[in-house]
Coordinates of C-alpha atoms and ligand atoms in Angstrom, one line a residue:
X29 CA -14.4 -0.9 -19.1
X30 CA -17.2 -0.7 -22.2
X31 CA -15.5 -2.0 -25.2
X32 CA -14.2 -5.0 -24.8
X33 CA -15.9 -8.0 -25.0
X34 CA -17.4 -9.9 -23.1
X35 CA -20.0 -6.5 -22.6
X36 CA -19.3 -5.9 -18.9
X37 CA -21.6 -6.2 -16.3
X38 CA -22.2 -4.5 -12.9
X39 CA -21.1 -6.5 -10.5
X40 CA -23.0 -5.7 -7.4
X41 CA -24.7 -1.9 -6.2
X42 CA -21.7 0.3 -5.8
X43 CA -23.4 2.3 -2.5
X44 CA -22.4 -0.2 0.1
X45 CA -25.8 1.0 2.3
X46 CA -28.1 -0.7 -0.4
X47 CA -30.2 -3.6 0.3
X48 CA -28.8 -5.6 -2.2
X49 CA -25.1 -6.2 -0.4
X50 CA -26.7 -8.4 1.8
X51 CA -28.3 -10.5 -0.5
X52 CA -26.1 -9.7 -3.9
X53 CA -28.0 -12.9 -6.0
X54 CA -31.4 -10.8 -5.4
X55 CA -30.0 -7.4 -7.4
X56 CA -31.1 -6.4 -10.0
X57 CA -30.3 -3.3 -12.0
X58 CA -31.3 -1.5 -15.3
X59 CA -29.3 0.6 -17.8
X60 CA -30.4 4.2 -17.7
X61 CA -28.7 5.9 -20.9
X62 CA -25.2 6.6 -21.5
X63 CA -23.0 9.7 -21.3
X64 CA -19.9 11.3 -23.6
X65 CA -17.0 12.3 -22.5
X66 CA -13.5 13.3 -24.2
X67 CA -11.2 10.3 -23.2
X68 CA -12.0 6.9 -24.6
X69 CA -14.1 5.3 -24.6
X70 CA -16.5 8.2 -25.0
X71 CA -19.5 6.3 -24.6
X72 CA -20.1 5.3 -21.0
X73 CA -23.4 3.3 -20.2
X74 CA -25.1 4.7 -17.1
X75 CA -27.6 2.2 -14.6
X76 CA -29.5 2.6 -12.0
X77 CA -30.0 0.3 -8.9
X78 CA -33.8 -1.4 -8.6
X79 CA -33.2 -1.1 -4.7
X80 CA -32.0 2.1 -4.0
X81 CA -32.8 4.0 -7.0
X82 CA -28.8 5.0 -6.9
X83 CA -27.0 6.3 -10.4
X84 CA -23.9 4.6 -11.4
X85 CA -21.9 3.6 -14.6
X86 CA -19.5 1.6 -15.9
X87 CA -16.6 3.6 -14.8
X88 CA -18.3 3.7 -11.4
X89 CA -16.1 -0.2 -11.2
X90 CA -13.1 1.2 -13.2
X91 CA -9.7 2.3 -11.3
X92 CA -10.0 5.4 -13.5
X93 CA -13.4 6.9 -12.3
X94 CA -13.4 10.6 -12.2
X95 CA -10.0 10.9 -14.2
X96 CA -9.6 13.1 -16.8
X97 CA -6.7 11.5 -17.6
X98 CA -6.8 7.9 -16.7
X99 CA -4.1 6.6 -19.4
X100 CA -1.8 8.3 -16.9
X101 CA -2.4 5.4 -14.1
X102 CA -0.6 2.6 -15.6
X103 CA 2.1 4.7 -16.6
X104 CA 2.6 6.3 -14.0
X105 CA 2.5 2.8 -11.7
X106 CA 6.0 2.2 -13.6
X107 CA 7.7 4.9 -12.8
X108 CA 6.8 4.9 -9.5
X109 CA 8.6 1.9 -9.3
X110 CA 11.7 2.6 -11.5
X111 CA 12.8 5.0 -9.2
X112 CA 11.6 8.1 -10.9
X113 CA 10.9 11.1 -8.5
X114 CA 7.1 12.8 -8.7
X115 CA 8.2 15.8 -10.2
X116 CA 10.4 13.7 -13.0
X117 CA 6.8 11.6 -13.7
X118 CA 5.0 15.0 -13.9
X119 CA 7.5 16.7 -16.4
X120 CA 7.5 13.7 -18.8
X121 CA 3.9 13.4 -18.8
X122 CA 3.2 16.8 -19.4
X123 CA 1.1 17.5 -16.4
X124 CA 1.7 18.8 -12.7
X125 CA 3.1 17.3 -10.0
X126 CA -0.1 17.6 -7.7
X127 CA -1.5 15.2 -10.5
X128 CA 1.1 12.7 -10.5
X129 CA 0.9 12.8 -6.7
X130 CA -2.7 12.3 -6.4
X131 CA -2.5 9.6 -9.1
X132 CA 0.5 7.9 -6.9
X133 CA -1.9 8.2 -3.9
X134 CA -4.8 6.3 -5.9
X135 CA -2.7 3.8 -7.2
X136 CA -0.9 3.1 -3.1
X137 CA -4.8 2.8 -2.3
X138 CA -6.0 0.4 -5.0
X139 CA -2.9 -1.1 -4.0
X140 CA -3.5 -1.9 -0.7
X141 CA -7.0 -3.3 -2.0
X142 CA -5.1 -5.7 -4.1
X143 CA -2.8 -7.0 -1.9
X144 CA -5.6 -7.6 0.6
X145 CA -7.6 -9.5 -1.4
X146 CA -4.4 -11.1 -2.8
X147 CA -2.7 -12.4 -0.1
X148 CA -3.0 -15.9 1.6
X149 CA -5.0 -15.7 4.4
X150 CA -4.5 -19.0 6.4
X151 CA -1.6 -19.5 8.5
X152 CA 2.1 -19.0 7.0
X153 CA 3.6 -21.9 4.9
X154 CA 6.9 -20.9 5.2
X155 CA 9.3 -18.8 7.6
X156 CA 9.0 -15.5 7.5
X157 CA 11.5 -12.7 8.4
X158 CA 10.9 -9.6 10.3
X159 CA 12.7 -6.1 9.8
X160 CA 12.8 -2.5 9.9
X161 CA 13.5 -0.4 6.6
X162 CA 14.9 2.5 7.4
X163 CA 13.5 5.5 6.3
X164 CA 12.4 9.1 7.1
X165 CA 9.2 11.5 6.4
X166 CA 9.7 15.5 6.3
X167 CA 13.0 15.9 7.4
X168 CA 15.8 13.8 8.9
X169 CA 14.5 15.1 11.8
X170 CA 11.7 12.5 11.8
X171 CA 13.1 9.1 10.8
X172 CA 10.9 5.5 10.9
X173 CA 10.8 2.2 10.2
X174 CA 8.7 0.6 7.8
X175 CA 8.5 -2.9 8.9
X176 CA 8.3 -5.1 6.8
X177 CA 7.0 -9.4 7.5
X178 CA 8.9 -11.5 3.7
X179 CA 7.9 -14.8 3.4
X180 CA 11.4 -17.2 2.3
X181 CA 9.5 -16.7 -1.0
X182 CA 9.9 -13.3 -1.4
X183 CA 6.5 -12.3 -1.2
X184 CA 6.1 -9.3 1.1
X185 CA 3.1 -10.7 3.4
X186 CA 2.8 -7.2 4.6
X187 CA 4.1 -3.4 6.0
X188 CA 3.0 -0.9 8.1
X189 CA 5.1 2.3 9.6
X190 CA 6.8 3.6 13.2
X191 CA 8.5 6.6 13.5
X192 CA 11.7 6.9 15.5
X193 CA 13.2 9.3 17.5
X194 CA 16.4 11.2 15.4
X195 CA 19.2 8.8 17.5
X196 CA 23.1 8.5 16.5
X197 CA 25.7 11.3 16.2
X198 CA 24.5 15.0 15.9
X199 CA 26.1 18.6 16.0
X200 CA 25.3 20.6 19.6
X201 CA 23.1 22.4 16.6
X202 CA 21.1 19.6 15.4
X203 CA 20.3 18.5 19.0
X204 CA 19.2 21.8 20.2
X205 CA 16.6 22.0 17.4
X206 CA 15.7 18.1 17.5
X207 CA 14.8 19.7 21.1
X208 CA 13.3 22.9 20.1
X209 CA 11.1 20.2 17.1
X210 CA 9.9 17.8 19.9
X211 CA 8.8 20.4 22.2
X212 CA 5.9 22.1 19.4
X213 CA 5.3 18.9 18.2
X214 CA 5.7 16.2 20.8
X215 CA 8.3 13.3 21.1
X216 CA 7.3 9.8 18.8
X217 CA 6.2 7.2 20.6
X218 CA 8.8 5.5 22.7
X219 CA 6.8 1.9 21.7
X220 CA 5.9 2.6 18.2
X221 CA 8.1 -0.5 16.8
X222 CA 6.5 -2.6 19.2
X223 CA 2.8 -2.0 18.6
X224 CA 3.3 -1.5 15.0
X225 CA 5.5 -5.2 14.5
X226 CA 2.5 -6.3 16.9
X227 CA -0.5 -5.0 14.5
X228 CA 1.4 -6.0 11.7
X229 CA 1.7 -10.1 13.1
X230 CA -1.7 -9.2 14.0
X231 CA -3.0 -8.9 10.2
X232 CA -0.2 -11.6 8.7
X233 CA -0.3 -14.5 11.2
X234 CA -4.3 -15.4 11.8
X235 CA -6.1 -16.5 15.8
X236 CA -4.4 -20.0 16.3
X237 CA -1.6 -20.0 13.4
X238 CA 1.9 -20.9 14.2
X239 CA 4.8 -18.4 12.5
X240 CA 8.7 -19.6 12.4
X241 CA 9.8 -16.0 12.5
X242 CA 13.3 -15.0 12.0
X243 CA 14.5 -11.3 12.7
X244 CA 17.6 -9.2 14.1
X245 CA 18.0 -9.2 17.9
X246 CA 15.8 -5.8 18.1
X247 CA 14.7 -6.0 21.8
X248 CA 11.0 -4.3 20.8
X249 CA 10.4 -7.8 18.4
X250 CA 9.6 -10.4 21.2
X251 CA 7.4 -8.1 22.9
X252 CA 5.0 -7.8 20.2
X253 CA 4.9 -11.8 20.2
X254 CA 4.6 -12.0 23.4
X255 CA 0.9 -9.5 23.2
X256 CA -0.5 -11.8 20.8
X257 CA -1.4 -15.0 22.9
X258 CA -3.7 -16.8 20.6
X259 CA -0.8 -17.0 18.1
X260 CA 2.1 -19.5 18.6
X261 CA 5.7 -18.1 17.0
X262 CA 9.2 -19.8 17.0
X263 CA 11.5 -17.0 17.0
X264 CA 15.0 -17.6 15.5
X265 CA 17.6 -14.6 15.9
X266 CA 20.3 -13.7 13.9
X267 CA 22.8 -10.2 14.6
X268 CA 22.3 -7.9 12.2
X269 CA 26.2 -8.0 12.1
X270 CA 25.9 -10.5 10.4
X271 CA 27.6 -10.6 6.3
X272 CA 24.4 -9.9 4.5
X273 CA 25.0 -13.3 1.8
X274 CA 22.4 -15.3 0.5
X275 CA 23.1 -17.8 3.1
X276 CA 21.8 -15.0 6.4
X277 CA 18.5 -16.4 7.2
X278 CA 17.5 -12.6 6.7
X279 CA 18.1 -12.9 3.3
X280 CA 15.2 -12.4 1.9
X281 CA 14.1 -8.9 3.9
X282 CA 17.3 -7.6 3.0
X283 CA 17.1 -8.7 -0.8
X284 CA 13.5 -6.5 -0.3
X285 CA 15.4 -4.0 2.1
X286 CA 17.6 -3.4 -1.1
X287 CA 14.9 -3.7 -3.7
X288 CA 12.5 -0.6 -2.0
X289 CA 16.0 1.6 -2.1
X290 CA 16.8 0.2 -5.5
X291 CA 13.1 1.0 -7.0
X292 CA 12.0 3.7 -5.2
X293 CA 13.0 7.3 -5.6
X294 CA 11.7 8.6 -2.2
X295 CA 14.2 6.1 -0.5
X296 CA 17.5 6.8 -1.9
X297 CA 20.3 8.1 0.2
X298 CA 21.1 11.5 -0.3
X299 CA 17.9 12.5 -2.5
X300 CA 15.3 15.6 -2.6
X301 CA 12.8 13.1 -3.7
X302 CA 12.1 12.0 0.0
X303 CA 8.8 11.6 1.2
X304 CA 7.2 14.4 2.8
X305 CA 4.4 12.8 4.0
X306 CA 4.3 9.4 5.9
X307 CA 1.1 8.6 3.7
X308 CA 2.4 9.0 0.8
X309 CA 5.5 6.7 1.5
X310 CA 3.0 4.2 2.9
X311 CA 0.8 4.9 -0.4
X312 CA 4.4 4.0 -2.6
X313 CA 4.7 1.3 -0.6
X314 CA 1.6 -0.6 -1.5
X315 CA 2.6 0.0 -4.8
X316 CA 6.3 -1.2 -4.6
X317 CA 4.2 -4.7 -2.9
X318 CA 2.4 -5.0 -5.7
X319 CA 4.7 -5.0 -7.9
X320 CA 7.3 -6.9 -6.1
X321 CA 4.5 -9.9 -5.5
X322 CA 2.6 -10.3 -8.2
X323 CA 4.1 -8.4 -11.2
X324 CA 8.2 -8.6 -10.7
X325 CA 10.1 -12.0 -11.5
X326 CA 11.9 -13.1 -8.5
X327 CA 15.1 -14.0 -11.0
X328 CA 15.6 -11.5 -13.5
X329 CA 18.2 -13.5 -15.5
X330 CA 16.1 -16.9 -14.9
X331 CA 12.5 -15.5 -15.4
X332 CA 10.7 -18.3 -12.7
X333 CA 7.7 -15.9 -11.9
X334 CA 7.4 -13.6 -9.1
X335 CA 6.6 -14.4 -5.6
X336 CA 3.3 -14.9 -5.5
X337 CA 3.5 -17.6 -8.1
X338 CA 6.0 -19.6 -5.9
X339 CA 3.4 -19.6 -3.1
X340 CA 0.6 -20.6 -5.7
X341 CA -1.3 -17.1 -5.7
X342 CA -1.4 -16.8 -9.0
X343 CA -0.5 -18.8 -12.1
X344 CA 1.5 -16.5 -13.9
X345 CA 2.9 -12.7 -13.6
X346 CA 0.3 -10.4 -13.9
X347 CA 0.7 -6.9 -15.7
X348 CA -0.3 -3.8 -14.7
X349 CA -3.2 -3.5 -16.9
X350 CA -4.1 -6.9 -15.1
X351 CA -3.9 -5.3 -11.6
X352 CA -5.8 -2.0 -12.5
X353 CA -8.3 -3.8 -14.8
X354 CA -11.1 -3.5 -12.0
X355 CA -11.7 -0.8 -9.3
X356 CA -11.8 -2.4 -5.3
X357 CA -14.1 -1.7 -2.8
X358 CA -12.4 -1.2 0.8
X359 CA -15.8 -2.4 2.2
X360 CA -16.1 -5.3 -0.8
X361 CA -12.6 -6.3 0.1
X362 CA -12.7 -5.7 4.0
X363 CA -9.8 -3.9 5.5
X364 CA -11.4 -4.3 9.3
X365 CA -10.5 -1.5 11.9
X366 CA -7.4 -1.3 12.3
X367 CA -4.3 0.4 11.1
X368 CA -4.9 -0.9 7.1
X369 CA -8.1 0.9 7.3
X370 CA -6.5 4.4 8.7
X371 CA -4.1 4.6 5.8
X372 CA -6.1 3.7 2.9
X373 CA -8.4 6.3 3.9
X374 CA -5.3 8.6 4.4
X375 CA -5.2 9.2 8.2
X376 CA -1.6 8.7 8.8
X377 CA -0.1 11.8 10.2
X378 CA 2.8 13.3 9.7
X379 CA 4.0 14.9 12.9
X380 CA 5.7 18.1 11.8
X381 CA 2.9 19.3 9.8
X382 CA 0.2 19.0 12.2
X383 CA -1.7 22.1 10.4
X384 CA -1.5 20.2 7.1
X385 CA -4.5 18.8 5.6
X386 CA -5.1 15.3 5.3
X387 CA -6.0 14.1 2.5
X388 CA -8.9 11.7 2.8
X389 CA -9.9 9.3 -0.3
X390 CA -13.0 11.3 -0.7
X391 CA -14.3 8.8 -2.9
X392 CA -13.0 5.8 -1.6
X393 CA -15.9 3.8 -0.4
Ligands
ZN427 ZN1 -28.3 -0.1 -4.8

């Protein structure tokens, strides 16, 4: 952060229980000496808050506070999305996997920060389409959906998860212990797809918009609508039979659909690299939005910006240095109650390790 010019500048009082968040043109801080430390820059100006008397520096507002290795991040950001598996990342880098995991969970987090400041916030300009990516967490034993709400410009609006129940074709073997694994650790929600599609029009589609929303003929999708009455939607169906051309009005979820396969490691067919974790797929999959929005071109051989410039977000594609040049705030941003809010602070569970520790963003504020 300290370095470059112009000199930077705290922002507002990093404790979000000081005075001075409620009236931010009131604060006022004062430098309080500095502190060296081995990575650069090893000078880092300290300050203390006039209202609440609280320490902080400059990498208090930097997305690589408390890292002992913080040129990792953007690195590391993209592999995670050129299909490289943790372990891979780790043995390239020269560190453990545990580090490249918890740096993959910082960087889903900060993602989900960006995206929520990021994204429009009125009602949709465009159609979007509704879908299910199929995925699974642990085992195969414990498949979901992440559902996913693309805009015709390709910008991913937004995701959120719904685990399944293990369905199709299995040996007398595999059901007995699909039954023996629901019994110790209970059967997934019958209406998971439905609450989670709801929550997630919930978040896209604001109190009084009106969506054109296009999606396969999944019986669960009309339900959700149907809960949210101070929203209007025109729902156009199309079989997921259908050839998957450019021309399928699903087009552009299944152009992302292939995309999060093609780019991610932990959703390839036949892999080791599968999530174990439902929050740290959801954590990947902040970061694959990201990317995909504001940082990927939407025509690699044409080069006409990525989506996010076609709906007038930004100007131009951003970089990663761009999108981890500050640290986010989840209560600066505002992530409300609700599901966004569970996962950033890492409160998804994962069913079949019920034992497992969660890991909380300790010092996510
Ligand atoms: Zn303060």
């Amino acid at each position: 952060m300290s370095g470059t010019s112009p000199p930077f500048r705290p922002p507002f009082c990093p404790n979000p229980k000081c005075d001075s968040r409620k009236n931010p043109l009131s604060w006022r801080y004062h430098k309080k000496g500095f502190f060296l430390r081995d990575a650069k820059p090893h000078r880092i100006q300290r300050y203390r808050c006039t209202h609440c008397h609280r320490y902080f520096s400059s990498q208090t507002f930097s997305t690589t506070y408390w890292l002992r290795r913080g040129h990792l991040l953007e690195a590391v950001f993209h592999r995670l999305v050129s299909c490289s598996g943790i372990r891979q990342i780790a043995r390239e880098t020269g560190v453990s996997h545990s580090t490249i995991r918890r740096l993959s969970d910082r960087l889903g987090r900060h993602c989900l920060l960006f995206h929520e400041q990021m994204r429009p916030k009125s009602g949709p300009t465009e159609p979007l389409v509704l879908d299910g990516f199929r995925t699974f967490e642990h085992s195969q034993y414990w498949p979901m959906d992440l559902n996913l709400v693309v805009g015709t410009s390709l910008f991913l609006y937004g995701f959120n998860d719904a685990e399944l129940r293990r369905s199709g074709t299995m040996r007398p073997s595999q059901a007995a212990k699909r039954l023996i694994l629901e019994k110790t650790y209970g059967r997934p929600d019958p209406s998971a797809t439905e609450k989670g599609v709801e929550e997630l029009l919930r978040r896209v589609v604001p109190p009084g918009a009106h969506a054109v929303l296009r999606s396969d003929e999944h019986p669960a999708y009309p339900r959700a609508m149907k809960r949210l009455k101070d929203r209007s939607f025109e729902h156009e169906r199309t079989s997921s039979k259908a050839a998957r051309t450019t021309s399928n009005p699903l087009f552009p979820v299944n152009l992302s659909d292939m995309l999060i396969r093609h780019c991610s490691s932990n959703h390839k067919r036949e892999t080791i690299a599968f999530s174990k974790r439902r929050q740290s797929a959801l954590y990947r999959m902040a970061t694959f939005t990201v990317w995909r929005n504001y940082m990927k071109d939407r025509s690699e051989n044409r080069k006409i910006g990525p989506p996010a410039k076609a709906l007038g977000v930004i100007k131009r594609a951003m970089s990663a240095a761009q999108v981890l040049k500050i640290r986010l705030f989840a209560d600066v941003v505002g992530i409300g109650r609700g599901w966004l809010r569970e996962c950033y602070f890492g409160r998804i569970p994962t069913r079949a390790l019920e034992g497992c520790r969660s890991h909380t963003a300790r010092h996510a504020i």
